[in-house]
């Protein structure tokens, strides 16, 4: 929650292009963290791709 607030306030000070870039950066980081954590989802397709 606090993390998201900091990200939003930081994004508001930038131009739209940078906002999109940072949003994509945040999503890829989130996906990477999700893949690195052990889950019930079979991650073989991700690892072989």
JSON list of C-alpha atoms in Angstrom, two decimals:
[
{"chain": "A", "resi": 1, "resn": "UNK", "atom": "CA", "xyz": [0.00, 0.00, 0.00]},
{"chain": "A", "resi": 2, "resn": "UNK", "atom": "CA", "xyz": [2.70, 2.45, 1.03]},
{"chain": "A", "resi": 3, "resn": "UNK", "atom": "CA", "xyz": [4.84, 1.14, -1.81]},
{"chain": "A", "resi": 4, "resn": "UNK", "atom": "CA", "xyz": [2.11, 1.84, -4.34]},
{"chain": "A", "resi": 5, "resn": "UNK", "atom": "CA", "xyz": [1.58, 5.35, -2.95]},
{"chain": "A", "resi": 6, "resn": "UNK", "atom": "CA", "xyz": [5.27, 6.16, -3.38]},
{"chain": "A", "resi": 7, "resn": "UNK", "atom": "CA", "xyz": [5.21, 4.87, -6.94]},
{"chain": "A", "resi": 8, "resn": "UNK", "atom": "CA", "xyz": [2.13, 6.90, -7.83]},
{"chain": "A", "resi": 9, "resn": "UNK", "atom": "CA", "xyz": [3.48, 10.15, -6.37]},
{"chain": "A", "resi": 10, "resn": "UNK", "atom": "CA", "xyz": [6.74, 9.58, -8.21]},
{"chain": "A", "resi": 11, "resn": "UNK", "atom": "CA", "xyz": [4.92, 8.92, -11.50]},
{"chain": "A", "resi": 12, "resn": "UNK", "atom": "CA", "xyz": [2.82, 12.08, -11.24]},
{"chain": "A", "resi": 13, "resn": "UNK", "atom": "CA", "xyz": [5.96, 14.22, -11.51]},
{"chain": "A", "resi": 14, "resn": "UNK", "atom": "CA", "xyz": [6.91, 12.74, -14.89]},
{"chain": "A", "resi": 15, "resn": "UNK", "atom": "CA", "xyz": [5.68, 12.94, -18.46]},
{"chain": "A", "resi": 16, "resn": "UNK", "atom": "CA", "xyz": [3.23, 10.34, -19.85]},
{"chain": "A", "resi": 17, "resn": "UNK", "atom": "CA", "xyz": [5.90, 8.45, -21.80]},
{"chain": "A", "resi": 18, "resn": "UNK", "atom": "CA", "xyz": [7.96, 7.85, -18.67]},
{"chain": "A", "resi": 19, "resn": "UNK", "atom": "CA", "xyz": [4.81, 6.86, -16.77]},
{"chain": "A", "resi": 20, "resn": "UNK", "atom": "CA", "xyz": [4.12, 4.11, -19.32]},
{"chain": "A", "resi": 21, "resn": "UNK", "atom": "CA", "xyz": [7.75, 2.99, -19.20]},
{"chain": "A", "resi": 22, "resn": "UNK", "atom": "CA", "xyz": [7.79, 2.84, -15.40]},
{"chain": "A", "resi": 23, "resn": "UNK", "atom": "CA", "xyz": [4.46, 1.01, -15.38]},
{"chain": "A", "resi": 24, "resn": "UNK", "atom": "CA", "xyz": [5.86, -1.66, -17.71]},
{"chain": "A", "resi": 25, "resn": "UNK", "atom": "CA", "xyz": [8.98, -1.84, -15.54]},
{"chain": "A", "resi": 26, "resn": "UNK", "atom": "CA", "xyz": [6.83, -2.39, -12.45]},
{"chain": "A", "resi": 27, "resn": "UNK", "atom": "CA", "xyz": [4.79, -5.11, -14.17]},
{"chain": "A", "resi": 28, "resn": "UNK", "atom": "CA", "xyz": [7.85, -7.03, -15.38]},
{"chain": "A", "resi": 29, "resn": "UNK", "atom": "CA", "xyz": [9.35, -6.79, -11.89]},
{"chain": "A", "resi": 30, "resn": "UNK", "atom": "CA", "xyz": [6.12, -8.10, -10.40]},
{"chain": "A", "resi": 31, "resn": "UNK", "atom": "CA", "xyz": [6.01, -10.98, -12.89]},
{"chain": "A", "resi": 32, "resn": "UNK", "atom": "CA", "xyz": [9.64, -11.84, -12.16]},
{"chain": "A", "resi": 33, "resn": "UNK", "atom": "CA", "xyz": [8.96, -11.90, -8.41]},
{"chain": "A", "resi": 34, "resn": "UNK", "atom": "CA", "xyz": [5.84, -14.00, -8.94]},
{"chain": "A", "resi": 35, "resn": "UNK", "atom": "CA", "xyz": [7.77, -16.52, -11.04]},
{"chain": "A", "resi": 36, "resn": "UNK", "atom": "CA", "xyz": [10.59, -16.75, -8.51]},
{"chain": "A", "resi": 37, "resn": "UNK", "atom": "CA", "xyz": [8.19, -17.61, -5.70]},
{"chain": "A", "resi": 38, "resn": "UNK", "atom": "CA", "xyz": [7.04, -21.23, -5.33]},
{"chain": "A", "resi": 39, "resn": "UNK", "atom": "CA", "xyz": [3.40, -21.53, -6.40]},
{"chain": "A", "resi": 40, "resn": "UNK", "atom": "CA", "xyz": [0.96, -24.26, -7.38]},
{"chain": "A", "resi": 41, "resn": "UNK", "atom": "CA", "xyz": [1.28, -23.14, -11.01]},
{"chain": "A", "resi": 42, "resn": "UNK", "atom": "CA", "xyz": [3.57, -25.31, -13.11]},
{"chain": "A", "resi": 43, "resn": "UNK", "atom": "CA", "xyz": [6.40, -23.06, -14.25]},
{"chain": "A", "resi": 44, "resn": "UNK", "atom": "CA", "xyz": [7.88, -25.47, -16.81]},
{"chain": "A", "resi": 45, "resn": "UNK", "atom": "CA", "xyz": [6.52, -23.53, -19.84]},
{"chain": "A", "resi": 46, "resn": "UNK", "atom": "CA", "xyz": [8.14, -20.34, -18.54]},
{"chain": "A", "resi": 47, "resn": "UNK", "atom": "CA", "xyz": [11.48, -22.01, -17.92]},
{"chain": "A", "resi": 48, "resn": "UNK", "atom": "CA", "xyz": [11.61, -23.77, -21.29]},
{"chain": "A", "resi": 49, "resn": "UNK", "atom": "CA", "xyz": [10.55, -20.70, -23.29]}
]
